[in-house]
Each structure stands twice: as C-alpha cells, then as structure tokens.
Amino acid sequence: MGIGEKARNLGEIAEGKAKEVIGKVLGDTQAERKGKAEQLKGKMKQAVERGKHPFKH
C-alpha cells in the first residue's frame, strides 16, 4: 500500500467520523449515517489495499 493511498484512506475515515459526530450533536440522523458509510468505505479501501500487498512480490 502506497503512503498516498494510506493517507487518503485515513483521511476519508477521519472525515466520516467528523460527519458522524456532527450528525449526532445536531441530531441529524442522515448526516450521521453518511459519516458512518464514509468511514466504512475508507476502511474497506484499506482492507483491499492490504490484501493486494502479498501479491506484489
């Protein structure tokens, strides 16, 4: 996994967490769900990148 991809995925996770927290504070369930979905998307991308790594050799 390249450092750029890892940073991008972690950024997506962090952005999703921020949206989730803001949604909880404001009582906006739609923003909260979007934040959780964004976090999951970032985590899935990370898992895929980790899975690719063993095949690079």
mmCIF file with all atom_site columns, N, CA and C in Angstrom, residues 18-57:
data_model
loop_
_atom_site.group_PDB
_atom_site.id
_atom_site.type_symbol
_atom_site.label_atom_id
_atom_site.label_alt_id
_atom_site.label_comp_id
_atom_site.label_asym_id
_atom_site.label_entity_id
_atom_site.label_seq_id
_atom_site.pdbx_PDB_ins_code
_atom_site.Cartn_x
_atom_site.Cartn_y
_atom_site.Cartn_z
_atom_site.occupancy
_atom_site.B_iso_or_equiv
_atom_site.pdbx_formal_charge
_atom_site.auth_seq_id
_atom_site.auth_comp_id
_atom_site.auth_asym_id
_atom_site.auth_atom_id
_atom_site.pdbx_PDB_model_num
ATOM 1   N N  . ALA A 1 18 ? -15.882 12.669  11.603 1.00 0.00 ? 18 ALA A N  1
ATOM 2   C CA . ALA A 1 18 ? -16.298 14.044  11.909 1.00 0.00 ? 18 ALA A CA 1
ATOM 3   C C  . ALA A 1 18 ? -17.758 14.265  11.530 1.00 0.00 ? 18 ALA A C  1
ATOM 4   N N  . LYS A 1 19 ? -18.151 13.774  10.355 1.00 0.00 ? 19 LYS A N  1
ATOM 5   C CA . LYS A 1 19 ? -19.546 13.916  9.931  1.00 0.00 ? 19 LYS A CA 1
ATOM 6   C C  . LYS A 1 19 ? -20.481 13.176  10.874 1.00 0.00 ? 19 LYS A C  1
ATOM 7   N N  . GLU A 1 20 ? -20.063 12.004  11.323 1.00 0.00 ? 20 GLU A N  1
ATOM 8   C CA . GLU A 1 20 ? -20.886 11.222  12.246 1.00 0.00 ? 20 GLU A CA 1
ATOM 9   C C  . GLU A 1 20 ? -21.089 11.980  13.558 1.00 0.00 ? 20 GLU A C  1
ATOM 10  N N  . VAL A 1 21 ? -20.010 12.523  14.097 1.00 0.00 ? 21 VAL A N  1
ATOM 11  C CA . VAL A 1 21 ? -20.089 13.249  15.372 1.00 0.00 ? 21 VAL A CA 1
ATOM 12  C C  . VAL A 1 21 ? -20.948 14.495  15.229 1.00 0.00 ? 21 VAL A C  1
ATOM 13  N N  . ILE A 1 22 ? -20.759 15.228  14.144 1.00 0.00 ? 22 ILE A N  1
ATOM 14  C CA . ILE A 1 22 ? -21.565 16.435  13.918 1.00 0.00 ? 22 ILE A CA 1
ATOM 15  C C  . ILE A 1 22 ? -23.042 16.058  13.787 1.00 0.00 ? 22 ILE A C  1
ATOM 16  N N  . GLY A 1 23 ? -23.310 14.971  13.090 1.00 0.00 ? 23 GLY A N  1
ATOM 17  C CA . GLY A 1 23 ? -24.689 14.494  12.953 1.00 0.00 ? 23 GLY A CA 1
ATOM 18  C C  . GLY A 1 23 ? -25.306 14.148  14.293 1.00 0.00 ? 23 GLY A C  1
ATOM 19  N N  . LYS A 1 24 ? -24.510 13.499  15.163 1.00 0.00 ? 24 LYS A N  1
ATOM 20  C CA . LYS A 1 24 ? -25.020 13.152  16.497 1.00 0.00 ? 24 LYS A CA 1
ATOM 21  C C  . LYS A 1 24 ? -25.313 14.401  17.311 1.00 0.00 ? 24 LYS A C  1
ATOM 22  N N  . VAL A 1 25 ? -24.394 15.361  17.271 1.00 0.00 ? 25 VAL A N  1
ATOM 23  C CA . VAL A 1 25 ? -24.546 16.587  18.060 1.00 0.00 ? 25 VAL A CA 1
ATOM 24  C C  . VAL A 1 25 ? -25.767 17.377  17.599 1.00 0.00 ? 25 VAL A C  1
ATOM 25  N N  . LEU A 1 26 ? -25.953 17.459  16.286 1.00 0.00 ? 26 LEU A N  1
ATOM 26  C CA . LEU A 1 26 ? -27.067 18.237  15.744 1.00 0.00 ? 26 LEU A CA 1
ATOM 27  C C  . LEU A 1 26 ? -28.367 17.447  15.656 1.00 0.00 ? 26 LEU A C  1
ATOM 28  N N  . GLY A 1 27 ? -28.286 16.153  15.929 1.00 0.00 ? 27 GLY A N  1
ATOM 29  C CA . GLY A 1 27 ? -29.487 15.326  15.846 1.00 0.00 ? 27 GLY A CA 1
ATOM 30  C C  . GLY A 1 27 ? -29.887 15.029  14.412 1.00 0.00 ? 27 GLY A C  1
ATOM 31  N N  . ASP A 1 28 ? -28.942 15.132  13.489 1.00 0.00 ? 28 ASP A N  1
ATOM 32  C CA . ASP A 1 28 ? -29.177 14.891  12.069 1.00 0.00 ? 28 ASP A CA 1
ATOM 33  C C  . ASP A 1 28 ? -28.802 13.447  11.760 1.00 0.00 ? 28 ASP A C  1
ATOM 34  N N  . THR A 1 29 ? -29.792 12.567  11.733 1.00 0.00 ? 29 THR A N  1
ATOM 35  C CA . THR A 1 29 ? -29.518 11.146  11.535 1.00 0.00 ? 29 THR A CA 1
ATOM 36  C C  . THR A 1 29 ? -28.978 10.859  10.138 1.00 0.00 ? 29 THR A C  1
ATOM 37  N N  . GLN A 1 30 ? -29.389 11.648  9.160  1.00 0.00 ? 30 GLN A N  1
ATOM 38  C CA . GLN A 1 30 ? -28.904 11.432  7.798  1.00 0.00 ? 30 GLN A CA 1
ATOM 39  C C  . GLN A 1 30 ? -27.396 11.725  7.716  1.00 0.00 ? 30 GLN A C  1
ATOM 40  N N  . ALA A 1 31 ? -26.946 12.806  8.318  1.00 0.00 ? 31 ALA A N  1
ATOM 41  C CA . ALA A 1 31 ? -25.512 13.132  8.329  1.00 0.00 ? 31 ALA A CA 1
ATOM 42  C C  . ALA A 1 31 ? -24.737 12.074  9.108  1.00 0.00 ? 31 ALA A C  1
ATOM 43  N N  . GLU A 1 32 ? -25.325 11.586  10.176 1.00 0.00 ? 32 GLU A N  1
ATOM 44  C CA . GLU A 1 32 ? -24.696 10.543  10.991 1.00 0.00 ? 32 GLU A CA 1
ATOM 45  C C  . GLU A 1 32 ? -24.503 9.261   10.169 1.00 0.00 ? 32 GLU A C  1
ATOM 46  N N  . ARG A 1 33 ? -25.531 8.878   9.419  1.00 0.00 ? 33 ARG A N  1
ATOM 47  C CA . ARG A 1 33 ? -25.438 7.678   8.578  1.00 0.00 ? 33 ARG A CA 1
ATOM 48  C C  . ARG A 1 33 ? -24.422 7.849   7.457  1.00 0.00 ? 33 ARG A C  1
ATOM 49  N N  . LYS A 1 34 ? -24.394 9.046   6.860  1.00 0.00 ? 34 LYS A N  1
ATOM 50  C CA . LYS A 1 34 ? -23.424 9.304   5.791  1.00 0.00 ? 34 LYS A CA 1
ATOM 51  C C  . LYS A 1 34 ? -21.997 9.229   6.335  1.00 0.00 ? 34 LYS A C  1
ATOM 52  N N  . GLY A 1 35 ? -21.800 9.728   7.532  1.00 0.00 ? 35 GLY A N  1
ATOM 53  C CA . GLY A 1 35 ? -20.487 9.665   8.158  1.00 0.00 ? 35 GLY A CA 1
ATOM 54  C C  . GLY A 1 35 ? -20.048 8.235   8.404  1.00 0.00 ? 35 GLY A C  1
ATOM 55  N N  . LYS A 1 36 ? -20.968 7.421   8.907  1.00 0.00 ? 36 LYS A N  1
ATOM 56  C CA . LYS A 1 36 ? -20.647 6.010   9.148  1.00 0.00 ? 36 LYS A CA 1
ATOM 57  C C  . LYS A 1 36 ? -20.335 5.295   7.837  1.00 0.00 ? 36 LYS A C  1
ATOM 58  N N  . ALA A 1 37 ? -21.095 5.607   6.799  1.00 0.00 ? 37 ALA A N  1
ATOM 59  C CA . ALA A 1 37 ? -20.874 4.984   5.495  1.00 0.00 ? 37 ALA A CA 1
ATOM 60  C C  . ALA A 1 37 ? -19.503 5.385   4.935  1.00 0.00 ? 37 ALA A C  1
ATOM 61  N N  . GLU A 1 38 ? -19.148 6.640   5.105  1.00 0.00 ? 38 GLU A N  1
ATOM 62  C CA . GLU A 1 38 ? -17.854 7.119   4.614  1.00 0.00 ? 38 GLU A CA 1
ATOM 63  C C  . GLU A 1 38 ? -16.698 6.438   5.352  1.00 0.00 ? 38 GLU A C  1
ATOM 64  N N  . GLN A 1 39 ? -16.868 6.252   6.649  1.00 0.00 ? 39 GLN A N  1
ATOM 65  C CA . GLN A 1 39 ? -15.845 5.543   7.435  1.00 0.00 ? 39 GLN A CA 1
ATOM 66  C C  . GLN A 1 39 ? -15.689 4.115   6.927  1.00 0.00 ? 39 GLN A C  1
ATOM 67  N N  . LEU A 1 40 ? -16.801 3.457   6.707  1.00 0.00 ? 40 LEU A N  1
ATOM 68  C CA . LEU A 1 40 ? -16.776 2.081   6.232  1.00 0.00 ? 40 LEU A CA 1
ATOM 69  C C  . LEU A 1 40 ? -16.099 1.998   4.865  1.00 0.00 ? 40 LEU A C  1
ATOM 70  N N  . LYS A 1 41 ? -16.395 2.961   4.005  1.00 0.00 ? 41 LYS A N  1
ATOM 71  C CA . LYS A 1 41 ? -15.789 2.998   2.678  1.00 0.00 ? 41 LYS A CA 1
ATOM 72  C C  . LYS A 1 41 ? -14.262 3.109   2.783  1.00 0.00 ? 41 LYS A C  1
ATOM 73  N N  . GLY A 1 42 ? -13.787 3.984   3.652  1.00 0.00 ? 42 GLY A N  1
ATOM 74  C CA . GLY A 1 42 ? -12.347 4.144   3.847  1.00 0.00 ? 42 GLY A CA 1
ATOM 75  C C  . GLY A 1 42 ? -11.704 2.892   4.418  1.00 0.00 ? 42 GLY A C  1
ATOM 76  N N  . LYS A 1 43 ? -12.388 2.262   5.358  1.00 0.00 ? 43 LYS A N  1
ATOM 77  C CA . LYS A 1 43 ? -11.862 1.037   5.960  1.00 0.00 ? 43 LYS A CA 1
ATOM 78  C C  . LYS A 1 43 ? -11.825 -0.099  4.941  1.00 0.00 ? 43 LYS A C  1
ATOM 79  N N  . MET A 1 44 ? -12.824 -0.187  4.089  1.00 0.00 ? 44 MET A N  1
ATOM 80  C CA . MET A 1 44 ? -12.846 -1.226  3.068  1.00 0.00 ? 44 MET A CA 1
ATOM 81  C C  . MET A 1 44 ? -11.714 -1.021  2.063  1.00 0.00 ? 44 MET A C  1
ATOM 82  N N  . LYS A 1 45 ? -11.466 0.223   1.687  1.00 0.00 ? 45 LYS A N  1
ATOM 83  C CA . LYS A 1 45 ? -10.374 0.509   0.764  1.00 0.00 ? 45 LYS A CA 1
ATOM 84  C C  . LYS A 1 45 ? -9.040  0.098   1.378  1.00 0.00 ? 45 LYS A C  1
ATOM 85  N N  . GLN A 1 46 ? -8.876  0.360   2.665  1.00 0.00 ? 46 GLN A N  1
ATOM 86  C CA . GLN A 1 46 ? -7.650  -0.032  3.350  1.00 0.00 ? 46 GLN A CA 1
ATOM 87  C C  . GLN A 1 46 ? -7.499  -1.546  3.348  1.00 0.00 ? 46 GLN A C  1
ATOM 88  N N  . ALA A 1 47 ? -8.574  -2.249  3.605  1.00 0.00 ? 47 ALA A N  1
ATOM 89  C CA . ALA A 1 47 ? -8.525  -3.711  3.640  1.00 0.00 ? 47 ALA A CA 1
ATOM 90  C C  . ALA A 1 47 ? -8.164  -4.272  2.268  1.00 0.00 ? 47 ALA A C  1
ATOM 91  N N  . VAL A 1 48 ? -8.706  -3.683  1.222  1.00 0.00 ? 48 VAL A N  1
ATOM 92  C CA . VAL A 1 48 ? -8.398  -4.134  -0.133 1.00 0.00 ? 48 VAL A CA 1
ATOM 93  C C  . VAL A 1 48 ? -6.924  -3.896  -0.436 1.00 0.00 ? 48 VAL A C  1
ATOM 94  N N  . GLU A 1 49 ? -6.418  -2.734  -0.066 1.00 0.00 ? 49 GLU A N  1
ATOM 95  C CA . GLU A 1 49 ? -5.010  -2.425  -0.302 1.00 0.00 ? 49 GLU A CA 1
ATOM 96  C C  . GLU A 1 49 ? -4.102  -3.379  0.464  1.00 0.00 ? 49 GLU A C  1
ATOM 97  N N  . ARG A 1 50 ? -4.465  -3.715  1.689  1.00 0.00 ? 50 ARG A N  1
ATOM 98  C CA . ARG A 1 50 ? -3.677  -4.669  2.480  1.00 0.00 ? 50 ARG A CA 1
ATOM 99  C C  . ARG A 1 50 ? -3.695  -6.047  1.823  1.00 0.00 ? 50 ARG A C  1
ATOM 100 N N  . GLY A 1 51 ? -4.827  -6.405  1.247  1.00 0.00 ? 51 GLY A N  1
ATOM 101 C CA . GLY A 1 51 ? -4.960  -7.694  0.597  1.00 0.00 ? 51 GLY A CA 1
ATOM 102 C C  . GLY A 1 51 ? -4.140  -7.793  -0.679 1.00 0.00 ? 51 GLY A C  1
ATOM 103 N N  . LYS A 1 52 ? -3.936  -6.689  -1.371 1.00 0.00 ? 52 LYS A N  1
ATOM 104 C CA . LYS A 1 52 ? -3.152  -6.667  -2.598 1.00 0.00 ? 52 LYS A CA 1
ATOM 105 C C  . LYS A 1 52 ? -1.674  -6.845  -2.318 1.00 0.00 ? 52 LYS A C  1
ATOM 106 N N  . HIS A 1 53 ? -1.221  -6.379  -1.197 1.00 0.00 ? 53 HIS A N  1
ATOM 107 C CA . HIS A 1 53 ? 0.213   -6.323  -0.889 1.00 0.00 ? 53 HIS A CA 1
ATOM 108 C C  . HIS A 1 53 ? 0.944   -7.650  -1.052 1.00 0.00 ? 53 HIS A C  1
ATOM 109 N N  . PRO A 1 54 ? 0.446   -8.776  -0.554 1.00 0.00 ? 54 PRO A N  1
ATOM 110 C CA . PRO A 1 54 ? 1.207   -10.020 -0.671 1.00 0.00 ? 54 PRO A CA 1
ATOM 111 C C  . PRO A 1 54 ? 1.459   -10.446 -2.123 1.00 0.00 ? 54 PRO A C  1
ATOM 112 N N  . PHE A 1 55 ? 0.650   -9.994  -3.046 1.00 0.00 ? 55 PHE A N  1
ATOM 113 C CA . PHE A 1 55 ? 0.796   -10.412 -4.437 1.00 0.00 ? 55 PHE A CA 1
ATOM 114 C C  . PHE A 1 55 ? 1.766   -9.539  -5.223 1.00 0.00 ? 55 PHE A C  1
ATOM 115 N N  . LYS A 1 56 ? 2.308   -8.508  -4.615 1.00 0.00 ? 56 LYS A N  1
ATOM 116 C CA . LYS A 1 56 ? 3.236   -7.622  -5.316 1.00 0.00 ? 56 LYS A CA 1
ATOM 117 C C  . LYS A 1 56 ? 4.613   -8.244  -5.484 1.00 0.00 ? 56 LYS A C  1
ATOM 118 N N  . HIS A 1 57 ? 4.942   -9.253  -4.713 1.00 0.00 ? 57 HIS A N  1
ATOM 119 C CA . HIS A 1 57 ? 6.293   -9.822  -4.773 1.00 0.00 ? 57 HIS A CA 1
ATOM 120 C C  . HIS A 1 57 ? 6.427   -10.786 -5.879 1.00 0.00 ? 57 HIS A C  1
#
